[in-house]
mmCIF file of C-alpha atoms and ligand atoms in Angstrom:
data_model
loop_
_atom_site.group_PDB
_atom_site.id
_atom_site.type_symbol
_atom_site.label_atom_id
_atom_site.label_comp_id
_atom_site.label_asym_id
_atom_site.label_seq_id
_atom_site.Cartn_x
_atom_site.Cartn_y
_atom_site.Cartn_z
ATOM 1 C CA UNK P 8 -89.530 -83.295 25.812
ATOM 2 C CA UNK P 9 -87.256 -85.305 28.734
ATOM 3 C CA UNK P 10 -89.380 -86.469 31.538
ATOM 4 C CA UNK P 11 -87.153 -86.005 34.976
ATOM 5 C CA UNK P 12 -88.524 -87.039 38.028
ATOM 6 C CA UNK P 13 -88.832 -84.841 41.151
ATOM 7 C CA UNK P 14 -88.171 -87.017 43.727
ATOM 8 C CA UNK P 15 -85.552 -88.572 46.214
ATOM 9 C CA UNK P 16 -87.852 -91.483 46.524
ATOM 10 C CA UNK P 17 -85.826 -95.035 45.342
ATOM 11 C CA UNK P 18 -89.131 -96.995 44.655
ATOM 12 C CA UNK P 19 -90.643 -93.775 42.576
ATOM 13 C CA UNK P 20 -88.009 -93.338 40.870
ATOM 14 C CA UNK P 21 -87.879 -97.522 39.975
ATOM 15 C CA UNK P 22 -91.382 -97.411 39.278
ATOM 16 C CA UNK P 23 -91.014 -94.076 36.704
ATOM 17 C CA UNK P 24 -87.495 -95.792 35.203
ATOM 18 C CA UNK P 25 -89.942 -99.057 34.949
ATOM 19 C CA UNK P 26 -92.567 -97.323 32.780
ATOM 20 C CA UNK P 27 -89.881 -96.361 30.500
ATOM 21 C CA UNK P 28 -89.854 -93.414 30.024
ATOM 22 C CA UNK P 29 -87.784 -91.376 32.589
ATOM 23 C CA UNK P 30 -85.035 -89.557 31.093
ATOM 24 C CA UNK P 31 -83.450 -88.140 34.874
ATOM 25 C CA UNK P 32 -83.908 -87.436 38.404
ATOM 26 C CA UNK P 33 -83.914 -83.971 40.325
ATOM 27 C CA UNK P 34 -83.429 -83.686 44.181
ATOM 28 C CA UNK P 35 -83.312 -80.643 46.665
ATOM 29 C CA UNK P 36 -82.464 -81.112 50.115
ATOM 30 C CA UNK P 37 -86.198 -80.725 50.891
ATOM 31 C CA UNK P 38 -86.841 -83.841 49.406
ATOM 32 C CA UNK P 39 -83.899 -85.042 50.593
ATOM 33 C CA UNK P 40 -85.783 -84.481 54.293
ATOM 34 C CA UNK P 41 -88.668 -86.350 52.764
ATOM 35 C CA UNK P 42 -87.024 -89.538 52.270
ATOM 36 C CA UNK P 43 -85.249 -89.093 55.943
ATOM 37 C CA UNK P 44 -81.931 -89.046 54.513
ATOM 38 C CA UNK P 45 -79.628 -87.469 57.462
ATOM 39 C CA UNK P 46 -75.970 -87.363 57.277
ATOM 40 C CA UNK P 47 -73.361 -86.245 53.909
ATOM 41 C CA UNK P 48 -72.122 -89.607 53.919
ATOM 42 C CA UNK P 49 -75.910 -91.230 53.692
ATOM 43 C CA UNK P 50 -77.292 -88.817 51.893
ATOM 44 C CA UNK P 51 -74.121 -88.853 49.051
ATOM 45 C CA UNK P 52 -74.864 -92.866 49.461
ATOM 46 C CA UNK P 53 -78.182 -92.257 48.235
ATOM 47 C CA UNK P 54 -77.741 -90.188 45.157
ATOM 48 C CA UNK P 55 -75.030 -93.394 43.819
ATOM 49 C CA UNK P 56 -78.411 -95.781 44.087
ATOM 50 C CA UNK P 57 -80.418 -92.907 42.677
ATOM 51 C CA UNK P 58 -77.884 -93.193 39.762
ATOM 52 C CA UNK P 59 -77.300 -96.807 39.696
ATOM 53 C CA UNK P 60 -81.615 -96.941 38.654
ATOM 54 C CA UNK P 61 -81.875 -94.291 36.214
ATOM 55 C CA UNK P 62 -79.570 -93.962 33.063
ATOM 56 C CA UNK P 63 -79.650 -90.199 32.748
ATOM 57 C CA UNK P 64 -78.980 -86.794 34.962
ATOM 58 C CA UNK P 65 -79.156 -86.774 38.499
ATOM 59 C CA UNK P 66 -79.740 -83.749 40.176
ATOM 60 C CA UNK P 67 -78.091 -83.493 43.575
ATOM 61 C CA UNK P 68 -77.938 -79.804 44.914
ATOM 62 C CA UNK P 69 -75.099 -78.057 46.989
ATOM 63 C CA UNK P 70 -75.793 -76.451 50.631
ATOM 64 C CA UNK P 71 -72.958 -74.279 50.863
ATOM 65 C CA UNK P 72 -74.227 -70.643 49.560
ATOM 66 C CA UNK P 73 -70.544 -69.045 49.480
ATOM 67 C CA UNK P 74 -68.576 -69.812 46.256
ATOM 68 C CA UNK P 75 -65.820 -71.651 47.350
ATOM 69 C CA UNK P 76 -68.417 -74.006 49.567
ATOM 70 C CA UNK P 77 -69.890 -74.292 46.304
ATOM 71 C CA UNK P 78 -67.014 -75.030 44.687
ATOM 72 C CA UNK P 79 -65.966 -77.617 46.745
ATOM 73 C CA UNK P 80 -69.139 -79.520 47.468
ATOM 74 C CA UNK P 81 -70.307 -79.815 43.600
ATOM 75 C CA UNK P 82 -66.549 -81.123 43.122
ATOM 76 C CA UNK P 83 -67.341 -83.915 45.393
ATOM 77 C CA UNK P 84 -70.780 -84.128 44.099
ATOM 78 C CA UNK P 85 -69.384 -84.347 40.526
ATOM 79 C CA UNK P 86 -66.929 -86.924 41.648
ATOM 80 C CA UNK P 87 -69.504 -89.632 43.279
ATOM 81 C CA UNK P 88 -71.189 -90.581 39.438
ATOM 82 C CA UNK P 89 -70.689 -89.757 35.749
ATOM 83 C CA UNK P 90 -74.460 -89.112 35.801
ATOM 84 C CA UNK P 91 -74.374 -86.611 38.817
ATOM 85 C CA UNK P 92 -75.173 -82.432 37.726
ATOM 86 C CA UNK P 93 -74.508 -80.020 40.147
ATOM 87 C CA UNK P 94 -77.390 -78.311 41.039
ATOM 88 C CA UNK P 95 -76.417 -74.585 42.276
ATOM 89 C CA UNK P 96 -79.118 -71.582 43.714
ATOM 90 C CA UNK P 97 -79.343 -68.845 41.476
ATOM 91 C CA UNK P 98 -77.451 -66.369 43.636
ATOM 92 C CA UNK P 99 -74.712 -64.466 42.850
ATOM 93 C CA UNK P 100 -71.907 -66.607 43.660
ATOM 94 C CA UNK P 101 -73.884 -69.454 42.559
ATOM 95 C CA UNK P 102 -73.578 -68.058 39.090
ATOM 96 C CA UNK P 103 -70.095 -67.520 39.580
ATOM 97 C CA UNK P 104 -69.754 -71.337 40.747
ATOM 98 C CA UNK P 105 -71.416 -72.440 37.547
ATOM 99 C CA UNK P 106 -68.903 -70.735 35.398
ATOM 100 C CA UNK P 107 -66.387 -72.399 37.491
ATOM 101 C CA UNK P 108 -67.822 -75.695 36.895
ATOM 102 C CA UNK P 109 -68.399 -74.979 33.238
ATOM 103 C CA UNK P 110 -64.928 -74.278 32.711
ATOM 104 C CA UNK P 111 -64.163 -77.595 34.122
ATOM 105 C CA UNK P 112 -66.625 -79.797 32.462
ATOM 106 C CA UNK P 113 -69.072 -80.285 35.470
ATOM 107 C CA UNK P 114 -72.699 -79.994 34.505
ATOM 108 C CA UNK P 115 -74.678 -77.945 36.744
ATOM 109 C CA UNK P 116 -78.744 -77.303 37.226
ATOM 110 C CA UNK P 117 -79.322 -73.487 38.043
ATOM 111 C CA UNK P 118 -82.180 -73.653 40.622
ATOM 112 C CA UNK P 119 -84.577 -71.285 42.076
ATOM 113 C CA UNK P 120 -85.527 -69.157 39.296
ATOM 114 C CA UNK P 121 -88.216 -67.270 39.024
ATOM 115 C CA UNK P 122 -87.559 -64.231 36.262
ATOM 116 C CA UNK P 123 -85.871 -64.220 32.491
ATOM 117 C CA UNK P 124 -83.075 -62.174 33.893
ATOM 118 C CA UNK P 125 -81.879 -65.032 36.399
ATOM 119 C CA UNK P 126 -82.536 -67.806 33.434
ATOM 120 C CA UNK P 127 -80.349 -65.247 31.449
ATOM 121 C CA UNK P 128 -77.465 -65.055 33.736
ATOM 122 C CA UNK P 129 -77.688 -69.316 34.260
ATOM 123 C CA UNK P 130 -76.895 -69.288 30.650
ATOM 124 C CA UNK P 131 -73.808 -66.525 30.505
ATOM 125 C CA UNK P 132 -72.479 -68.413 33.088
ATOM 126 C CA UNK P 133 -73.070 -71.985 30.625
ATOM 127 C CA UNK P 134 -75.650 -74.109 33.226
ATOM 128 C CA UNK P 135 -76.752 -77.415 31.406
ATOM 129 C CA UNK P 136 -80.036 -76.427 32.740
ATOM 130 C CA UNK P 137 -82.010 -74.031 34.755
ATOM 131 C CA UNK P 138 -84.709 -74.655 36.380
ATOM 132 C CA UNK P 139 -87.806 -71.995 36.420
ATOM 133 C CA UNK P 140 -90.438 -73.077 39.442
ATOM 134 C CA UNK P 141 -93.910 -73.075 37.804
ATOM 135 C CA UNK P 142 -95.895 -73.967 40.672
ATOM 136 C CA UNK P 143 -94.310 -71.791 43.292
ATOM 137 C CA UNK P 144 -95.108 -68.572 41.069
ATOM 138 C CA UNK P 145 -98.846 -69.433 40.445
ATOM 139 C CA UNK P 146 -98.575 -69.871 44.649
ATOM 140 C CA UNK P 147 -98.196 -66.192 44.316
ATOM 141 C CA UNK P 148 -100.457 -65.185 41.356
ATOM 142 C CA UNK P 149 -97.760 -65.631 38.661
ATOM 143 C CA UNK P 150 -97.536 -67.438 35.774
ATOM 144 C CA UNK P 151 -95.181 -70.300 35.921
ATOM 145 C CA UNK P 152 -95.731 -71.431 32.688
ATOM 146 C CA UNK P 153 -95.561 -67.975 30.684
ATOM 147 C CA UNK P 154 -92.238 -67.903 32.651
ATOM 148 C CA UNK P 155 -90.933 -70.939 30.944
ATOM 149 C CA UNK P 156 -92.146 -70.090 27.614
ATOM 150 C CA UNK P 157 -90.393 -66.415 28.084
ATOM 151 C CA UNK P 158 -87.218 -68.241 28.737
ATOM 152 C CA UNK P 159 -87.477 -70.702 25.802
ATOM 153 C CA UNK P 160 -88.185 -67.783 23.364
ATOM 154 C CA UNK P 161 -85.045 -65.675 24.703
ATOM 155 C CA UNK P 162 -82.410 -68.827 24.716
ATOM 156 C CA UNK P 163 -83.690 -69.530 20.727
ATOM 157 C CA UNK P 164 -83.561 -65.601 20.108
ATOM 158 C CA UNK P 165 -79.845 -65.863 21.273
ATOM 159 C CA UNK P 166 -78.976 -69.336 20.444
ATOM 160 C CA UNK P 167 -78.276 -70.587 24.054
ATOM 161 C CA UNK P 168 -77.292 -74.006 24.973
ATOM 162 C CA UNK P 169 -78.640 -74.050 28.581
ATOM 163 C CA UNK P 170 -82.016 -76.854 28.617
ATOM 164 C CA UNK P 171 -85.219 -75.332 30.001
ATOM 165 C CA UNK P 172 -85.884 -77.690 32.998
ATOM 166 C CA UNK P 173 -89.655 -76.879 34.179
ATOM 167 C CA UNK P 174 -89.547 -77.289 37.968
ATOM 168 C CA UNK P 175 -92.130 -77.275 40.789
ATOM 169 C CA UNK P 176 -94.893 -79.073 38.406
ATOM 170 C CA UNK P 177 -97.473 -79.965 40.410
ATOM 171 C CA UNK P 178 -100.157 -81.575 38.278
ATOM 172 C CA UNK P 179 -100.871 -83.156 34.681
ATOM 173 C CA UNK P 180 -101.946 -79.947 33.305
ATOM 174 C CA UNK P 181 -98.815 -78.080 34.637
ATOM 175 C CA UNK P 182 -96.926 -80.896 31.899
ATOM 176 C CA UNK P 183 -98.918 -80.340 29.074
ATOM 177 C CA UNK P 184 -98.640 -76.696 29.245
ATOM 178 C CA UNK P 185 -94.868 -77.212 29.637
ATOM 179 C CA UNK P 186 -95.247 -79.029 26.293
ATOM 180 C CA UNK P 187 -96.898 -76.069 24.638
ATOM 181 C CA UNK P 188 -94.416 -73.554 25.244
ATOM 182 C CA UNK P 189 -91.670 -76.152 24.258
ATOM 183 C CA UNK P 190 -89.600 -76.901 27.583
ATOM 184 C CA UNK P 191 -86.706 -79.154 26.928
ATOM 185 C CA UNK P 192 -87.531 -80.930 30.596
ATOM 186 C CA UNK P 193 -89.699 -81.578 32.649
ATOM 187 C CA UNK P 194 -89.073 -82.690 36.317
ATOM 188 C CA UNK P 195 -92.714 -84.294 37.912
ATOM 189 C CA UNK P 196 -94.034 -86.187 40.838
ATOM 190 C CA UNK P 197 -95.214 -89.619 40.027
ATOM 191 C CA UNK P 198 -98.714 -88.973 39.833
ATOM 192 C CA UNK P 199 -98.493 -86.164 37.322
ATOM 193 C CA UNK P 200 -96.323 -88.412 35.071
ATOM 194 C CA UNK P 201 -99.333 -91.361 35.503
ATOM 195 C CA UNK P 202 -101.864 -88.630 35.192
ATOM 196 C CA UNK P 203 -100.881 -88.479 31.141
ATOM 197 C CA UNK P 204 -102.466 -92.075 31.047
ATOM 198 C CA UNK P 205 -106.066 -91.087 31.886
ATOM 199 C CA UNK P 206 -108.639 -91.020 29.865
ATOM 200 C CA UNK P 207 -112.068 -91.710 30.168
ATOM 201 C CA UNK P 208 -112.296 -92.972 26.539
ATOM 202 C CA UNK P 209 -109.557 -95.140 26.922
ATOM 203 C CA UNK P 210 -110.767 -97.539 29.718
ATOM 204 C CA UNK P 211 -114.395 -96.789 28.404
ATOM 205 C CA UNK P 212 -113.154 -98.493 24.921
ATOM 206 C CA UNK P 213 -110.967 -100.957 26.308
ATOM 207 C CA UNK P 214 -113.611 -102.042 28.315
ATOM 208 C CA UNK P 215 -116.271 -102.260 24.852
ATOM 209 C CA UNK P 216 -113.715 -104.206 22.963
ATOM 210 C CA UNK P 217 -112.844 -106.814 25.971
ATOM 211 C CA UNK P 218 -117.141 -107.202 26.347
ATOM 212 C CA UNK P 219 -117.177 -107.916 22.636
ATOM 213 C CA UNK P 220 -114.428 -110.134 22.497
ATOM 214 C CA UNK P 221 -115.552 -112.232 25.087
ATOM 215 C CA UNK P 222 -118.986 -112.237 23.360
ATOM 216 C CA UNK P 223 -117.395 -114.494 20.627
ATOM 217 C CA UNK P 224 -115.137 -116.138 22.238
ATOM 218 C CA UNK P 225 -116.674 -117.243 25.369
HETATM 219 O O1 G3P J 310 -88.259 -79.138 41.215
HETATM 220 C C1 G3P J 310 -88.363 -78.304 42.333
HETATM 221 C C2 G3P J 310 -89.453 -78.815 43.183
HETATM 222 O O2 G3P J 310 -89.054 -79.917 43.934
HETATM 223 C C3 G3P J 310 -90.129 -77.817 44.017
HETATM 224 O O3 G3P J 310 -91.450 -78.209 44.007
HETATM 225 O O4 G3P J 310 -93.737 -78.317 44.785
HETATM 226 O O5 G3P J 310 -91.865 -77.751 46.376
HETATM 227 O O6 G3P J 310 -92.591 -76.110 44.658
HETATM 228 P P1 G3P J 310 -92.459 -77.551 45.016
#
């Protein structure tokens, strides 16, 4: 599984590309806001350093919500690094965007999905990825993770392309599950990513084996 990390923050995203292991970056303009990023020109600014740290996808989502806003903005998105996917609502001309984009070799990241059907239509259209939010659906009593296995099962069943991206992961657990039900991606804060380190056995034996180390050798 890809580790992305969900996050507009440069020194996260150093300290994640640091570790190793980080495979991509996703943004929304909501984190975006987080980081105080105001202005298209800053805020495009800021997805080249994004991509100038990481060597993989970068995220960057389009505000427009009318197709040929779309259409436009992911072309400039597109344009500003090789490493740059559009990332495009899952709304009806946001579906007809990403078959636009497909068409022309721009790699998009179908966001906001919540059901199979809208994971089913991301792939018709040919999305790299689409993105199914776990944590927002147990907000509401669902069950992010069942979604994202649902959605793995039906792209094998039909031999779809389009990468299962698990989105709104809020804690460690929310990545492990996303490991059981076999997500291509998933997209984490920080913490949740460090949270795979901890173990009380681990710093309990590392601990033992320092003690009897220095035991012998002073
Ligand atoms: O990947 C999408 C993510 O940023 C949304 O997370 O916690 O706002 O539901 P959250």
């Amino acid at each position: 599984m890809k580790f992305f990390i969900d996050t507009a923050n440069l020194e996260q995203i150093q300290e994640a590309y640091d570790l190793g292991v980080l495979d991509g970056v996703t943004t929304n303009p909501s984190l975006m806001a987080k980081e105080g990023i105001k202005g298209v020109q800053n805020q495009r600014e800021h997805y080249v350093k994004i991509c100038k740290i990481v060597d993989g996808d970068v995220s960057a989502e389009v505000i427009a919500t009318d197709y040929e806003g779309m259409i436009r903005e992911g072309e400039e998105l597109a344009a500003l690094d090789p490493h740059i996917v559009v990332k495009v609502p899952c709304i009806a001309d946001g579906i007809k965007a990403i078959k636009y984009f497909t068409e022309k070799g721009i790699r998009t990241n179908c966001t906001l999905v919540f059901s199979v059907g809208q994971a089913l239509l991301a792939a018709k259209a040919g999305a790299t990825y689409v993105s199914p939010f776990i944590g927002r659906l147990d907000d509401i009593c669902g069950n992010g993770v069942r979604l994202v296995g649902d959605i793995v099962r039906m792209y094998r069943t039909y031999d779809y392309k389009t990468q299962v991206l698990a989105a709104s992961i809020r804690n460690t657990k929310h990545i492990i599950d996303c490991v059981e039900v076999g997500a291509d991606v998933a997209t984490c804060p920080l913490g949740a990513i460090k949270g795979l380190l901890n173990h009380p056995l681990t710093d309990a034996g590392l601990k033992k084996f320092l003690e009897d180390y220095r035991k012998v050798n002073g």
